[in-house]
mmCIF file of C-alpha atoms in Angstrom:
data_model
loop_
_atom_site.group_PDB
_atom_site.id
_atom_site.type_symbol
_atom_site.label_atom_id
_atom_site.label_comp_id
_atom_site.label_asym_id
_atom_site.label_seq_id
_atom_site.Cartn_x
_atom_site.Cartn_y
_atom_site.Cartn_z
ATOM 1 C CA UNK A 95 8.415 108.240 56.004
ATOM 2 C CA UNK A 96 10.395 105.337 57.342
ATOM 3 C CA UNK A 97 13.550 105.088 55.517
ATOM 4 C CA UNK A 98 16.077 101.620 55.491
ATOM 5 C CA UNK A 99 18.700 101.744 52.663
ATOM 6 C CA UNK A 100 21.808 99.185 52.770
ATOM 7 C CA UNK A 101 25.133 99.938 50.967
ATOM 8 C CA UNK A 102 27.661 97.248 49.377
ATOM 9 C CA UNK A 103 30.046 99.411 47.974
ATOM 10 C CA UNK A 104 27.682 101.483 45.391
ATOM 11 C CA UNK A 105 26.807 105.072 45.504
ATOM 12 C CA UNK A 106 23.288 104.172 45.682
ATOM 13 C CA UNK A 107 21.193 101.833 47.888
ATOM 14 C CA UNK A 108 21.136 98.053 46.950
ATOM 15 C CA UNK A 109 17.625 98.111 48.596
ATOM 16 C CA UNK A 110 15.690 100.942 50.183
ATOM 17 C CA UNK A 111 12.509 100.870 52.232
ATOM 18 C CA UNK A 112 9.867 104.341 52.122
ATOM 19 C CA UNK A 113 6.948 103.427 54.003
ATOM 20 C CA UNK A 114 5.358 100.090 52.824
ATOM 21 C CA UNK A 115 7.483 99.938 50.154
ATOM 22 C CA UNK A 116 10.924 98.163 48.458
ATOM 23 C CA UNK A 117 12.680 100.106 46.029
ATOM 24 C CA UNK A 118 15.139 97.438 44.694
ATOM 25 C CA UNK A 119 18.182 99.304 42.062
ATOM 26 C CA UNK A 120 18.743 97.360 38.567
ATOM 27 C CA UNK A 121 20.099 94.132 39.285
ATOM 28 C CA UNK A 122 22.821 92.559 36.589
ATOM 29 C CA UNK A 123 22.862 89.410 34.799
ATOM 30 C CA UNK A 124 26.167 88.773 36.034
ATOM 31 C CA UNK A 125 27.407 86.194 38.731
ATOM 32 C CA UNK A 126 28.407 86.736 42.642
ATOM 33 C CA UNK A 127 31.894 87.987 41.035
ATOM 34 C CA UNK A 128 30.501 90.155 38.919
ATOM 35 C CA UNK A 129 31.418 88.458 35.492
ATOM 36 C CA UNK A 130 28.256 88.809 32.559
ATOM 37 C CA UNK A 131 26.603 85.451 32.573
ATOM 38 C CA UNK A 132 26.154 83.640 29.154
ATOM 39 C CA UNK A 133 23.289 82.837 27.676
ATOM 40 C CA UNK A 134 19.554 83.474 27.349
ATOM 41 C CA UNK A 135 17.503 81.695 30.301
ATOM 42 C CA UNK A 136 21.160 81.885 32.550
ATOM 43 C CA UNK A 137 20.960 85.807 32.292
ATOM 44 C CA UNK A 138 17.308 86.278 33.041
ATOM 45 C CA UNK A 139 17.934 83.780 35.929
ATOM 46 C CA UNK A 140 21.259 85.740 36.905
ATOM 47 C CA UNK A 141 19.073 89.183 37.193
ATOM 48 C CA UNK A 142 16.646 87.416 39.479
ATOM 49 C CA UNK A 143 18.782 85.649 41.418
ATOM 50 C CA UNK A 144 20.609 89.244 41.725
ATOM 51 C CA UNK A 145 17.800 91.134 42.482
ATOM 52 C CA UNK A 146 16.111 88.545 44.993
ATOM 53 C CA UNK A 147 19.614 88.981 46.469
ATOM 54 C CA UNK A 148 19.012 92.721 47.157
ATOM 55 C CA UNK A 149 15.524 92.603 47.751
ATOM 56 C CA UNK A 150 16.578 89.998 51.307
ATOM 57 C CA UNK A 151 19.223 92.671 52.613
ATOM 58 C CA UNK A 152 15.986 94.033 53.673
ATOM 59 C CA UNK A 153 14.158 91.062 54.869
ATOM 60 C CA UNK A 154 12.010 90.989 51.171
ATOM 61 C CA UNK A 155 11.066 87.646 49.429
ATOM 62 C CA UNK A 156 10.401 86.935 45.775
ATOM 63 C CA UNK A 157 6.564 86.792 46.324
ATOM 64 C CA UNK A 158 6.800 90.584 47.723
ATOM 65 C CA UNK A 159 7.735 91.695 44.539
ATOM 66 C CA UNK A 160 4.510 93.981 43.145
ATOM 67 C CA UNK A 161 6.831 95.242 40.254
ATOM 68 C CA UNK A 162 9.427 94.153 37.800
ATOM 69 C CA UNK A 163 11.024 96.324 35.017
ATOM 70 C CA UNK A 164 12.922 94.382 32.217
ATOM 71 C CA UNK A 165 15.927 95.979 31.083
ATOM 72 C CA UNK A 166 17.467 93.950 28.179
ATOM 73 C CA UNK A 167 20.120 94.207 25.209
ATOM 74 C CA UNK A 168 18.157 92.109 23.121
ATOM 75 C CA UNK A 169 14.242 92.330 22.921
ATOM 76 C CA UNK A 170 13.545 88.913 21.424
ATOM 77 C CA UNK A 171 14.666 87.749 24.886
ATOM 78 C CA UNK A 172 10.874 88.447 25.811
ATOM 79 C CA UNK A 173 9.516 84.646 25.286
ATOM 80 C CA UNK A 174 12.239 83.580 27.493
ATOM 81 C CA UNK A 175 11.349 86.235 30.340
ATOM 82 C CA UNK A 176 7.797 85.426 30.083
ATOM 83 C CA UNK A 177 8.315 81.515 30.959
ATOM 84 C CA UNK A 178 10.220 82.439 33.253
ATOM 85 C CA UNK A 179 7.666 85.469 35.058
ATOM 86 C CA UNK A 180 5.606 82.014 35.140
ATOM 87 C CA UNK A 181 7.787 79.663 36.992
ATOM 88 C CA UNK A 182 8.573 82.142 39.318
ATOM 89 C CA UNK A 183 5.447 84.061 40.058
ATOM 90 C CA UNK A 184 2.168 82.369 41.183
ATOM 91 C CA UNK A 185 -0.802 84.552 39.731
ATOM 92 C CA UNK A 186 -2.305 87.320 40.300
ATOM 93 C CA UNK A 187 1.843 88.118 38.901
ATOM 94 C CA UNK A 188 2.868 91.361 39.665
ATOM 95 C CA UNK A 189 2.825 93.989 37.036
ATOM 96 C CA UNK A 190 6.080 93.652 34.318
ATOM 97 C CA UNK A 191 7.633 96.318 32.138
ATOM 98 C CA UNK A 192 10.018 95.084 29.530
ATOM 99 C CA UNK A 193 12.291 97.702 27.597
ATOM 100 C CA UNK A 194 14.939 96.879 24.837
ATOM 101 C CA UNK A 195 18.271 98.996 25.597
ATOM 102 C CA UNK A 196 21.020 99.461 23.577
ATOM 103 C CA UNK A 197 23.971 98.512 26.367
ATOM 104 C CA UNK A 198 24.326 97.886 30.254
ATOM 105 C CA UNK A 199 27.103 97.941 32.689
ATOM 106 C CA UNK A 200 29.657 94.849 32.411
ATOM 107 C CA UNK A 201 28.648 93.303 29.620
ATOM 108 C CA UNK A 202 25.365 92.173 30.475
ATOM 109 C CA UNK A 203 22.685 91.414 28.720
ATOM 110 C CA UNK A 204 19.632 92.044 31.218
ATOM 111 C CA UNK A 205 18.775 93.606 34.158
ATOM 112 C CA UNK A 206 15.479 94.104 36.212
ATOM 113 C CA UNK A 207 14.440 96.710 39.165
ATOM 114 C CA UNK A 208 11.810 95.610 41.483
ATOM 115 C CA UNK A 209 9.284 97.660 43.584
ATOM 116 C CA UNK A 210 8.094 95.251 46.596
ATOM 117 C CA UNK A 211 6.202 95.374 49.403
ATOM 118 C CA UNK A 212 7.860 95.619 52.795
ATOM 119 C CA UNK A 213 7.861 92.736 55.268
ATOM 120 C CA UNK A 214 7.277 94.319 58.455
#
């Protein structure tokens, strides 16, 4: 198994390659300080933005993504995420899970996980 992981300061791996895949961790709606971002289309776009930001420490791009998992505080948030799985992701769109949760870290209102292909 070929094994990449990159730390930032977490216990865990921001991003970590097994074979031909991408493991990206739960990225927050929060912004590069770490403060919850307001609002409903601004958080879904923080997550991304968040996760794309994890998914590049190891050379990954948006269109490697194979995977998403919603995480969010509020499930009527699911209109907005689906407008905006279709701006971002040309189809065939990789496979989406969305789950309602009752709280996440800092305040914020979504986060997503990714599994990706690896960019050899």
């Amino acid at each position: 198994m070929s094994l990449t992981t990159v730390s930032a300061h977490h216990p865990y791996s921001p991003a970590f390659v097994a074979g031909d895949l991408v493991f990206v961790s739960g990225a927050l709606s929060v912004d590069s300080e770490g403060v919850a971002v307001d609002g409903r289309d601004e958080a879904l776009d923080a997550a991304i933005d968040r996760m794309t930001d994890r998914l590049a420490v190891v050379g990954g791009k948006l269109e490697d993504v194979a995977k998403l998992t919603y995480y969010v505080t509020d499930l009527s948030l699911r209109e907005e995420a689906n407008r905006q799985f279709e701006r971002l992701f040309a189809e065939p769109r990789p496979a989406r899970t969305f789950v309602e949760v009752s709280a996440l870290p800092y305040g914020a209102t979504v986060e997503i996980d990714a599994i990706a292909t690896a960019t050899r």
